PDB file of C-alpha atoms in Angstrom:
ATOM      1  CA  UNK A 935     -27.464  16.123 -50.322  1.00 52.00           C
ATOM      2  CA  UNK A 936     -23.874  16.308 -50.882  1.00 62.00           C
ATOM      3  CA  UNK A 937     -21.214  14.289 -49.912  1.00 69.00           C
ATOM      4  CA  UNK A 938     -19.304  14.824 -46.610  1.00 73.00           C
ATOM      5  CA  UNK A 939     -15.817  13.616 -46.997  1.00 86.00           C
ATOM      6  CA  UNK A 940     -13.288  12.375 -43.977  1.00 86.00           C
ATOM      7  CA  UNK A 941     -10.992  15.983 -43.891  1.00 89.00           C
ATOM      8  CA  UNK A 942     -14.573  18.154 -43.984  1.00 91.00           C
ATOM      9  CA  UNK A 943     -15.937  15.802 -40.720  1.00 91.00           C
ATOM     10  CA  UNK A 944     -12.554  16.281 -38.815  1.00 92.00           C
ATOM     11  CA  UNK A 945     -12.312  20.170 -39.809  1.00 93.00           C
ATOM     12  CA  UNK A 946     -15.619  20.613 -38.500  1.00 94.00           C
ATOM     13  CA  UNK A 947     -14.581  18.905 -35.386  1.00 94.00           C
ATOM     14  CA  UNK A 948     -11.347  20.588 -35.047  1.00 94.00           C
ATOM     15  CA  UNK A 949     -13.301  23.952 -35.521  1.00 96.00           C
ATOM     16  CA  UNK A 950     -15.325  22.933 -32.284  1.00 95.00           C
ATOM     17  CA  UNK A 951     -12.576  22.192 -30.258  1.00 94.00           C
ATOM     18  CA  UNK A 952     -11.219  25.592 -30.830  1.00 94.00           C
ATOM     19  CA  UNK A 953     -14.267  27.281 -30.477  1.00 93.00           C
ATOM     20  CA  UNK A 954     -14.466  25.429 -26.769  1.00 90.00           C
ATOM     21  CA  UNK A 955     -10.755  26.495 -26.446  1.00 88.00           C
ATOM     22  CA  UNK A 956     -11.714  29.824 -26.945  1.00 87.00           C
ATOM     23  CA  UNK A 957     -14.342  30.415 -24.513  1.00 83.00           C
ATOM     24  CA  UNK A 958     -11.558  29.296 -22.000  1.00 78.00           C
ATOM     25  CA  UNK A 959      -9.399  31.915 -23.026  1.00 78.00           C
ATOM     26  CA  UNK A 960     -11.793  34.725 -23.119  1.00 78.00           C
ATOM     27  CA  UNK A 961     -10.325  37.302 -20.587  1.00 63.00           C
ATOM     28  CA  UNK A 962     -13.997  37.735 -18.875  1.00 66.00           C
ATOM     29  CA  UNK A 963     -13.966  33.949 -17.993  1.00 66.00           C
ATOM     30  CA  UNK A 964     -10.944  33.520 -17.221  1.00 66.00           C
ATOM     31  CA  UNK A 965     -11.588  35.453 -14.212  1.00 68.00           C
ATOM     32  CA  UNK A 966     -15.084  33.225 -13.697  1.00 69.00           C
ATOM     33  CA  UNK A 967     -13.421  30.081 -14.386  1.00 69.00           C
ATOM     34  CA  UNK A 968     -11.461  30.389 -11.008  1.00 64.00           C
ATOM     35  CA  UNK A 969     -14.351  30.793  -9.109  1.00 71.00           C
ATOM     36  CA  UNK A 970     -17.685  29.956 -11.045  1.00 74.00           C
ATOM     37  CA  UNK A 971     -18.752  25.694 -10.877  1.00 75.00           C
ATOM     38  CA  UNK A 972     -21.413  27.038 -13.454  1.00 78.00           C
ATOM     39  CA  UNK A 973     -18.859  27.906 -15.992  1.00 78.00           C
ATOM     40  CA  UNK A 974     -17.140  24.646 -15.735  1.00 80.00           C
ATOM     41  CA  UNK A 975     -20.589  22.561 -16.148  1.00 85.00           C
ATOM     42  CA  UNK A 976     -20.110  24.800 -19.258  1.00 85.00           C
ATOM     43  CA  UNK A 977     -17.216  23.905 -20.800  1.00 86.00           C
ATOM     44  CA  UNK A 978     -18.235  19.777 -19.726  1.00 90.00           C
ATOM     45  CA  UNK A 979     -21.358  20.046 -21.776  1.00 93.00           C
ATOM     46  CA  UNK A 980     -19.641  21.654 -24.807  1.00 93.00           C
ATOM     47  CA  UNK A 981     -17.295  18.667 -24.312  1.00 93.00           C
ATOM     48  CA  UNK A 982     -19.997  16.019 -23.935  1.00 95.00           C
ATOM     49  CA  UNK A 983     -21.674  17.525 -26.758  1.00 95.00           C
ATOM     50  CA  UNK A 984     -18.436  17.513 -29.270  1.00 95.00           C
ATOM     51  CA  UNK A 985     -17.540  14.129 -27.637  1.00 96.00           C
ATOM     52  CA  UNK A 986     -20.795  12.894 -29.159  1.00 96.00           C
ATOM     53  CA  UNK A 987     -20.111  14.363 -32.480  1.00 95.00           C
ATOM     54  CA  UNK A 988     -16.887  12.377 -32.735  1.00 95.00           C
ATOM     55  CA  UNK A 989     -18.439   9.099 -31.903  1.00 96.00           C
ATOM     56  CA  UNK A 990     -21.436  10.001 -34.622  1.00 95.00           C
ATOM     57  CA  UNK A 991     -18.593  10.554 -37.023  1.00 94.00           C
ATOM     58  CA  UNK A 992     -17.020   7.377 -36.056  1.00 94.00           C
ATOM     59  CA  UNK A 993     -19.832   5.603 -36.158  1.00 94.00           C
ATOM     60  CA  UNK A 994     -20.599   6.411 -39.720  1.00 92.00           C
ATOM     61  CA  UNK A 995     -17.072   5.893 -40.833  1.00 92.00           C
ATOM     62  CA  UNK A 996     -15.922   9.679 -41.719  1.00 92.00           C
ATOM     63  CA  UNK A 997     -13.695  10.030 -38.892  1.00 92.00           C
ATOM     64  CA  UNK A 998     -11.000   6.950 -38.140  1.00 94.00           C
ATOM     65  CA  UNK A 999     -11.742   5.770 -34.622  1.00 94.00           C
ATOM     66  CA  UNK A1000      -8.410   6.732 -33.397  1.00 95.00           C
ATOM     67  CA  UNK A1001      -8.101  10.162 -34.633  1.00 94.00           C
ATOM     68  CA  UNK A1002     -11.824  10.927 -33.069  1.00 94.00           C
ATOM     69  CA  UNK A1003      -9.999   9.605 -29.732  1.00 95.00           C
ATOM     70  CA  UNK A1004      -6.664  11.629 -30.684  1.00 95.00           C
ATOM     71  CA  UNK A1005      -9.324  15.088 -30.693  1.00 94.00           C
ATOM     72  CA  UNK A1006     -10.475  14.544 -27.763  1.00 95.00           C
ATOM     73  CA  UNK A1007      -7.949  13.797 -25.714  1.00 96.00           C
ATOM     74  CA  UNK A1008      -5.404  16.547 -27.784  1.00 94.00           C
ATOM     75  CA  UNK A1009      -8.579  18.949 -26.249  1.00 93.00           C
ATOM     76  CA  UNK A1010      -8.822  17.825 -23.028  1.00 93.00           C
ATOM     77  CA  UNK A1011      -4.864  18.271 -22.154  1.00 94.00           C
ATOM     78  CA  UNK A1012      -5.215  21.694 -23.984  1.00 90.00           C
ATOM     79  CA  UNK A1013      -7.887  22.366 -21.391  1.00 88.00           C
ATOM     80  CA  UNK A1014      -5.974  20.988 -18.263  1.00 87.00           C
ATOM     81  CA  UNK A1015      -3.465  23.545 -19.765  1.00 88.00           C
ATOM     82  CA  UNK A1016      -5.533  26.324 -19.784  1.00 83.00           C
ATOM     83  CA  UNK A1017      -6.806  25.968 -16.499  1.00 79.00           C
ATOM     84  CA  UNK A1018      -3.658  25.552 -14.975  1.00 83.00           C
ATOM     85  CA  UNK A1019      -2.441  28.665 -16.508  1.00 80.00           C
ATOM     86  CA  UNK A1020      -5.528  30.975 -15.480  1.00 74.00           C
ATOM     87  CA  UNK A1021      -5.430  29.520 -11.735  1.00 73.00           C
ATOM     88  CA  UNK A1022      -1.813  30.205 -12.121  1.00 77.00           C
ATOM     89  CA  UNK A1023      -3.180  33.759 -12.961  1.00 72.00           C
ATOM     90  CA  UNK A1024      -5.366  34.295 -10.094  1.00 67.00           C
ATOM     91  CA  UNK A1025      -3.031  33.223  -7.523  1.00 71.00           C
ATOM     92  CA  UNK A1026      -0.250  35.542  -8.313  1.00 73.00           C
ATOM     93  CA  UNK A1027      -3.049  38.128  -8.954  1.00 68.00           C
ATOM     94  CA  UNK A1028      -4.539  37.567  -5.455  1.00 68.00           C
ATOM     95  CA  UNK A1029      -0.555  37.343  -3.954  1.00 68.00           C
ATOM     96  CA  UNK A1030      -0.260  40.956  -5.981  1.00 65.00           C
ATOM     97  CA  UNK A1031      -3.214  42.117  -3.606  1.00 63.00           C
ATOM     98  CA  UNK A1032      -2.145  41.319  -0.832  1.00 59.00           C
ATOM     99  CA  UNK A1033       1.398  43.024  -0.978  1.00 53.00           C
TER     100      UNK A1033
END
């Protein structure tokens, strides 16, 4: 089995995070993420799930305590970000409608 260095651990991390990033900015669910609970439940259990990762990585000493912290908390105002900015959407979507 090979070796898995500190940089490979966090890149694999990092690579999560944007892959959960992602699925917020697809265009179809940005339009569900307004309205759907299901999609949020979602996008917690990818974050549970890559929240778990980092504390693994932690744990066995490949990822400094601080920077697994620093990822998740980096991803979570990224998300706050994108949410706010596809409600954002929808309302002035929904205002467009109504005019």
């Amino acid at each position: 089995m090979g070796h898995i260095d500190s940089e490979m651990a966090l890149n694999l991390l990092l690579e999560d995070a944007e892959r959960i990033k992602r699925l917020i900015r697809n265009q179809e669910n940005s339009l569900c993420i307004a309205q759907c609970k299901a999609f949020e439940e979602v996008v917690d259990t990818q974050m549970y799930g890559l929240s778990r990762q980092v504390a693994f990585a932690t744990r066995l000493g490949i990822v400094d305590n601080a920077v697994g912290q620093q990822l998740m908390a980096d991803l979570e105002k990224d998300l706050n970000q994108l949410y706010s900015e596809v409600y954002e959407e929808k309302k002035s979507t929904e205002i467009g409608k109504e005019a």
